[in-house]
Each structure stands twice: as C-alpha cells, then as structure tokens.
Amino acid sequence: MNENESKLIKKIKKGDQLAFKRLYERHADYALRTAYSITKDRSDASDIVQETFIKIYRNIETFDVKRPFKPWFYQILINESRSYLSKRSKQAVNIESERLLDQLHRNAENERQYDELELGLDELDDKDRTILTLKYLNGFTEKEIAKMFGANVNTIKSRLYKGRQRLKVAMGGLKDE
C-alpha cells in the first residue's frame, strides 16, 4: 500500500470522515465497474458498491495498514457481489470484465478489439473471466488471487493458462497444443 493511502486509512480509523470520502472517491469508479460487470445492472451495482463501502467503514479498525488495501477491498467487494447475486438468484460471478472492456473502449482505434474481446469474455466461464481480469487488469499476483479464492497458487496458475487458451479460442485464434 502506498504511504498516502496508509495515512488516509489511519485518519479514517481516527474518525476522519473527509478521509473516508477521499478513499471512496479513489476506489468508487473501479468498484462500480466491477459490480456492474457482475450484475449487468447499474442499480444493482450501485447497491453493491454502497454496501461494500459500508462494510469497509464498519470494519476499517480490523484492517492492518501494513498490508495492501486493494486486495482487502476487492475481497470485500467480491464477497458482497456474490452475496447479492445469491440473494437475487443462483448465478455465477463475472468479475471485472467491464473494466477491461471500458479500457479498450476508450481508444477509438481499438473498437474492433473491444467487440471481439467482449464476445470472447462472454464465452468464458465465470472463474476464467474472474481470474484473468484480476491478474491482467488489476495486477494482482497469483498468490494474491489464490488467497482471495482460497485456492492453491498452482491451481490459479493453471486456471490462468487455461483461461488464456479459452479466450484465444473464443476470439477466433487456434488453441496451442
């Protein structure tokens, strides 16, 4: 965690609401995109983000400022999203594909790639989509992803490899044998 964010969290722990507002502003856009990619509904995504930040606020005392904030935050967001979906229906989770699509969409020259990637990601199962986006879009390590999912690091590496292969096939490429 960067020093600035650490100071911000220390201020929040002391009850500084302005510091919490800054933390919210720093992470709300990505959280909303993540929740939207899970629910495909802006209203539901907004509810999930609101609940996530409420949990962050209520549990900030338990957060160890020596650890990175982002994985802790995303773990709460993912858990809140899963909980929300299981209440709404028994659907699987699609984490962060919206963020990747938004990044590609920002560049007009990448419009074709955006469409292909969207179709390709839609072909993947939720675990593949989730792990690929956490690794390649959010920059989480295999170890961090394994911890989030309660899985072995080698399992995550295998899923990353298989997910890349499936995405390549889904986007019209040939599978490596």
mmCIF file of C-alpha atoms in Angstrom, residues 7-175:
data_model
loop_
_atom_site.group_PDB
_atom_site.id
_atom_site.type_symbol
_atom_site.label_atom_id
_atom_site.label_comp_id
_atom_site.label_asym_id
_atom_site.label_seq_id
_atom_site.Cartn_x
_atom_site.Cartn_y
_atom_site.Cartn_z
ATOM 1 C CA LYS A 7 -2.114 7.789 6.072
ATOM 2 C CA LEU A 8 -5.635 8.062 4.732
ATOM 3 C CA ILE A 9 -6.674 4.829 6.424
ATOM 4 C CA LYS A 10 -5.056 5.880 9.696
ATOM 5 C CA LYS A 11 -7.125 9.076 9.547
ATOM 6 C CA ILE A 12 -10.281 7.062 8.862
ATOM 7 C CA LYS A 13 -9.531 4.886 11.885
ATOM 8 C CA LYS A 14 -9.454 8.091 13.944
ATOM 9 C CA GLY A 15 -12.923 9.032 12.640
ATOM 10 C CA ASP A 16 -11.976 11.460 9.861
ATOM 11 C CA GLN A 17 -14.976 11.366 7.523
ATOM 12 C CA LEU A 18 -13.287 13.546 4.918
ATOM 13 C CA ALA A 19 -10.519 10.941 4.662
ATOM 14 C CA PHE A 20 -13.162 8.255 4.104
ATOM 15 C CA LYS A 21 -14.699 10.394 1.368
ATOM 16 C CA ARG A 22 -11.284 10.614 -0.344
ATOM 17 C CA LEU A 23 -10.866 6.843 -0.080
ATOM 18 C CA TYR A 24 -14.327 6.402 -1.573
ATOM 19 C CA GLU A 25 -13.530 8.766 -4.458
ATOM 20 C CA ARG A 26 -10.283 6.913 -5.096
ATOM 21 C CA HIS A 27 -11.938 3.477 -5.445
ATOM 22 C CA ALA A 28 -15.610 4.042 -6.298
ATOM 23 C CA ASP A 29 -15.305 4.071 -10.106
ATOM 24 C CA TYR A 30 -13.466 0.752 -10.295
ATOM 25 C CA ALA A 31 -15.774 -0.743 -7.691
ATOM 26 C CA LEU A 32 -18.831 0.332 -9.680
ATOM 27 C CA ARG A 33 -17.412 -1.112 -12.901
ATOM 28 C CA THR A 34 -16.597 -4.351 -11.124
ATOM 29 C CA ALA A 35 -20.040 -4.635 -9.586
ATOM 30 C CA TYR A 36 -21.650 -3.781 -12.917
ATOM 31 C CA SER A 37 -19.654 -6.484 -14.671
ATOM 32 C CA ILE A 38 -21.012 -8.924 -12.125
ATOM 33 C CA THR A 39 -24.657 -7.885 -12.180
ATOM 34 C CA LYS A 40 -25.047 -6.297 -15.622
ATOM 35 C CA ASP A 41 -27.369 -3.836 -13.864
ATOM 36 C CA ARG A 42 -26.318 -0.313 -12.851
ATOM 37 C CA SER A 43 -28.795 -0.090 -9.973
ATOM 38 C CA ASP A 44 -27.669 -3.416 -8.501
ATOM 39 C CA ALA A 45 -24.025 -2.422 -8.982
ATOM 40 C CA SER A 46 -24.625 0.830 -7.153
ATOM 41 C CA ASP A 47 -26.238 -1.037 -4.245
ATOM 42 C CA ILE A 48 -23.295 -3.447 -4.060
ATOM 43 C CA VAL A 49 -20.737 -0.622 -4.029
ATOM 44 C CA GLN A 50 -22.694 1.188 -1.326
ATOM 45 C CA GLU A 51 -22.826 -1.965 0.817
ATOM 46 C CA THR A 52 -19.120 -2.596 0.213
ATOM 47 C CA PHE A 53 -18.136 0.855 1.432
ATOM 48 C CA ILE A 54 -20.417 0.495 4.441
ATOM 49 C CA LYS A 55 -18.598 -2.741 5.318
ATOM 50 C CA ILE A 56 -15.240 -1.056 4.749
ATOM 51 C CA TYR A 57 -16.230 1.774 7.095
ATOM 52 C CA ARG A 58 -17.547 -0.585 9.766
ATOM 53 C CA ASN A 59 -14.519 -2.886 9.591
ATOM 54 C CA ILE A 60 -11.698 -0.428 8.963
ATOM 55 C CA GLU A 61 -10.469 -0.960 12.530
ATOM 56 C CA THR A 62 -9.634 -4.571 11.674
ATOM 57 C CA PHE A 63 -7.579 -3.581 8.636
ATOM 58 C CA ASP A 64 -3.801 -3.859 9.077
ATOM 59 C CA VAL A 65 -2.254 -0.747 7.483
ATOM 60 C CA LYS A 66 0.956 -2.708 6.875
ATOM 61 C CA ARG A 67 -0.906 -4.801 4.281
ATOM 62 C CA PRO A 68 -2.060 -3.639 0.829
ATOM 63 C CA PHE A 69 -5.540 -2.119 0.863
ATOM 64 C CA LYS A 70 -6.616 -3.005 -2.685
ATOM 65 C CA PRO A 71 -6.757 -6.830 -2.253
ATOM 66 C CA TRP A 72 -8.700 -6.413 1.012
ATOM 67 C CA PHE A 73 -11.086 -4.005 -0.681
ATOM 68 C CA TYR A 74 -11.637 -6.261 -3.694
ATOM 69 C CA GLN A 75 -12.161 -9.292 -1.497
ATOM 70 C CA ILE A 76 -14.975 -7.461 0.317
ATOM 71 C CA LEU A 77 -16.403 -6.237 -2.992
ATOM 72 C CA ILE A 78 -16.318 -9.730 -4.478
ATOM 73 C CA ASN A 79 -17.909 -11.253 -1.383
ATOM 74 C CA GLU A 80 -20.604 -8.593 -1.319
ATOM 75 C CA SER A 81 -21.272 -9.153 -5.016
ATOM 76 C CA ARG A 82 -21.549 -12.892 -4.563
ATOM 77 C CA SER A 83 -23.852 -12.447 -1.616
ATOM 78 C CA TYR A 84 -26.019 -10.066 -3.601
ATOM 79 C CA LEU A 85 -26.210 -12.427 -6.564
ATOM 80 C CA SER A 86 -27.036 -15.418 -4.425
ATOM 81 C CA LYS A 87 -29.877 -13.451 -2.882
ATOM 82 C CA ARG A 88 -31.107 -12.349 -6.300
ATOM 83 C CA SER A 89 -30.526 -15.692 -7.971
ATOM 84 C CA LYS A 90 -28.062 -18.575 -8.070
ATOM 85 C CA GLN A 91 -25.897 -17.081 -10.841
ATOM 86 C CA ALA A 92 -22.108 -17.294 -11.045
ATOM 87 C CA VAL A 93 -19.870 -14.244 -10.754
ATOM 88 C CA ASN A 94 -18.243 -12.341 -13.631
ATOM 89 C CA ILE A 95 -15.552 -10.108 -12.089
ATOM 90 C CA GLU A 96 -14.108 -7.055 -13.804
ATOM 91 C CA SER A 97 -14.617 -7.836 -17.478
ATOM 92 C CA GLU A 98 -16.383 -4.461 -17.677
ATOM 93 C CA ARG A 99 -13.183 -2.697 -16.610
ATOM 94 C CA LEU A 100 -11.199 -4.337 -19.387
ATOM 95 C CA LEU A 101 -13.902 -3.507 -21.881
ATOM 96 C CA ASP A 102 -14.022 0.109 -20.709
ATOM 97 C CA GLN A 103 -10.261 0.479 -21.121
ATOM 98 C CA LEU A 104 -10.373 -0.833 -24.653
ATOM 99 C CA HIS A 105 -13.455 1.208 -25.448
ATOM 100 C CA ARG A 106 -11.691 4.474 -24.535
ATOM 101 C CA ASN A 107 -9.427 4.085 -27.535
ATOM 102 C CA ALA A 108 -11.418 4.530 -30.743
ATOM 103 C CA GLU A 109 -8.857 2.580 -32.772
ATOM 104 C CA ASN A 110 -9.475 -0.426 -30.538
ATOM 105 C CA GLU A 111 -13.227 -0.563 -31.230
ATOM 106 C CA ARG A 112 -12.944 -3.837 -33.167
ATOM 107 C CA GLN A 113 -10.800 -5.372 -30.428
ATOM 108 C CA TYR A 114 -13.366 -4.209 -27.878
ATOM 109 C CA ASP A 115 -16.151 -6.076 -29.664
ATOM 110 C CA GLU A 116 -14.040 -9.201 -30.110
ATOM 111 C CA LEU A 117 -12.884 -9.161 -26.508
ATOM 112 C CA GLU A 118 -16.414 -8.660 -25.218
ATOM 113 C CA LEU A 119 -17.602 -11.653 -27.243
ATOM 114 C CA GLY A 120 -14.580 -13.682 -26.178
ATOM 115 C CA LEU A 121 -15.047 -12.932 -22.483
ATOM 116 C CA ASP A 122 -18.740 -13.785 -22.749
ATOM 117 C CA GLU A 123 -17.702 -17.256 -23.936
ATOM 118 C CA LEU A 124 -15.574 -17.914 -20.850
ATOM 119 C CA ASP A 125 -16.901 -19.357 -17.644
ATOM 120 C CA ASP A 126 -17.063 -17.037 -14.666
ATOM 121 C CA LYS A 127 -13.937 -18.389 -12.940
ATOM 122 C CA ASP A 128 -11.811 -17.871 -16.055
ATOM 123 C CA ARG A 129 -13.167 -14.331 -16.534
ATOM 124 C CA THR A 130 -12.627 -13.504 -12.885
ATOM 125 C CA ILE A 131 -9.075 -14.772 -12.645
ATOM 126 C CA LEU A 132 -7.977 -13.264 -15.974
ATOM 127 C CA THR A 133 -9.321 -9.828 -15.088
ATOM 128 C CA LEU A 134 -7.861 -9.844 -11.569
ATOM 129 C CA LYS A 135 -4.435 -10.855 -12.910
ATOM 130 C CA TYR A 136 -4.144 -8.806 -16.083
ATOM 131 C CA LEU A 137 -6.302 -5.784 -15.343
ATOM 132 C CA ASN A 138 -5.815 -5.241 -11.645
ATOM 133 C CA GLY A 139 -2.269 -6.550 -11.490
ATOM 134 C CA PHE A 140 -2.845 -8.989 -8.654
ATOM 135 C CA THR A 141 -0.251 -11.726 -8.273
ATOM 136 C CA GLU A 142 -1.142 -15.398 -8.477
ATOM 137 C CA LYS A 143 -0.544 -15.608 -4.727
ATOM 138 C CA GLU A 144 -2.981 -12.749 -4.015
ATOM 139 C CA ILE A 145 -5.630 -14.275 -6.293
ATOM 140 C CA ALA A 146 -5.152 -17.668 -4.637
ATOM 141 C CA LYS A 147 -5.728 -16.073 -1.255
ATOM 142 C CA MET A 148 -8.896 -14.332 -2.488
ATOM 143 C CA PHE A 149 -10.295 -17.613 -3.761
ATOM 144 C CA GLY A 150 -8.926 -19.823 -1.020
ATOM 145 C CA ALA A 151 -7.115 -21.859 -3.653
ATOM 146 C CA ASN A 152 -3.601 -23.191 -4.216
ATOM 147 C CA VAL A 153 -1.255 -20.921 -6.220
ATOM 148 C CA ASN A 154 -0.639 -23.699 -8.732
ATOM 149 C CA THR A 155 -4.390 -24.030 -9.253
ATOM 150 C CA ILE A 156 -4.561 -20.318 -10.070
ATOM 151 C CA LYS A 157 -1.622 -20.614 -12.484
ATOM 152 C CA SER A 158 -3.363 -23.498 -14.202
ATOM 153 C CA ARG A 159 -6.638 -21.572 -14.430
ATOM 154 C CA LEU A 160 -4.795 -18.559 -15.863
ATOM 155 C CA TYR A 161 -3.186 -20.713 -18.531
ATOM 156 C CA LYS A 162 -6.429 -22.487 -19.412
ATOM 157 C CA GLY A 163 -8.360 -19.205 -19.324
ATOM 158 C CA ARG A 164 -5.922 -17.575 -21.757
ATOM 159 C CA GLN A 165 -6.239 -20.560 -24.061
ATOM 160 C CA ARG A 166 -10.036 -20.467 -23.929
ATOM 161 C CA LEU A 167 -10.082 -16.703 -24.553
ATOM 162 C CA LYS A 168 -7.776 -17.145 -27.526
ATOM 163 C CA VAL A 169 -10.084 -19.815 -28.989
ATOM 164 C CA ALA A 170 -13.190 -17.755 -28.218
ATOM 165 C CA MET A 171 -11.678 -14.807 -30.082
ATOM 166 C CA GLY A 172 -11.041 -16.915 -33.164
ATOM 167 C CA GLY A 173 -7.469 -17.998 -32.541
ATOM 168 C CA LEU A 174 -6.164 -21.512 -32.683
ATOM 169 C CA LYS A 175 -5.593 -23.406 -29.482
#
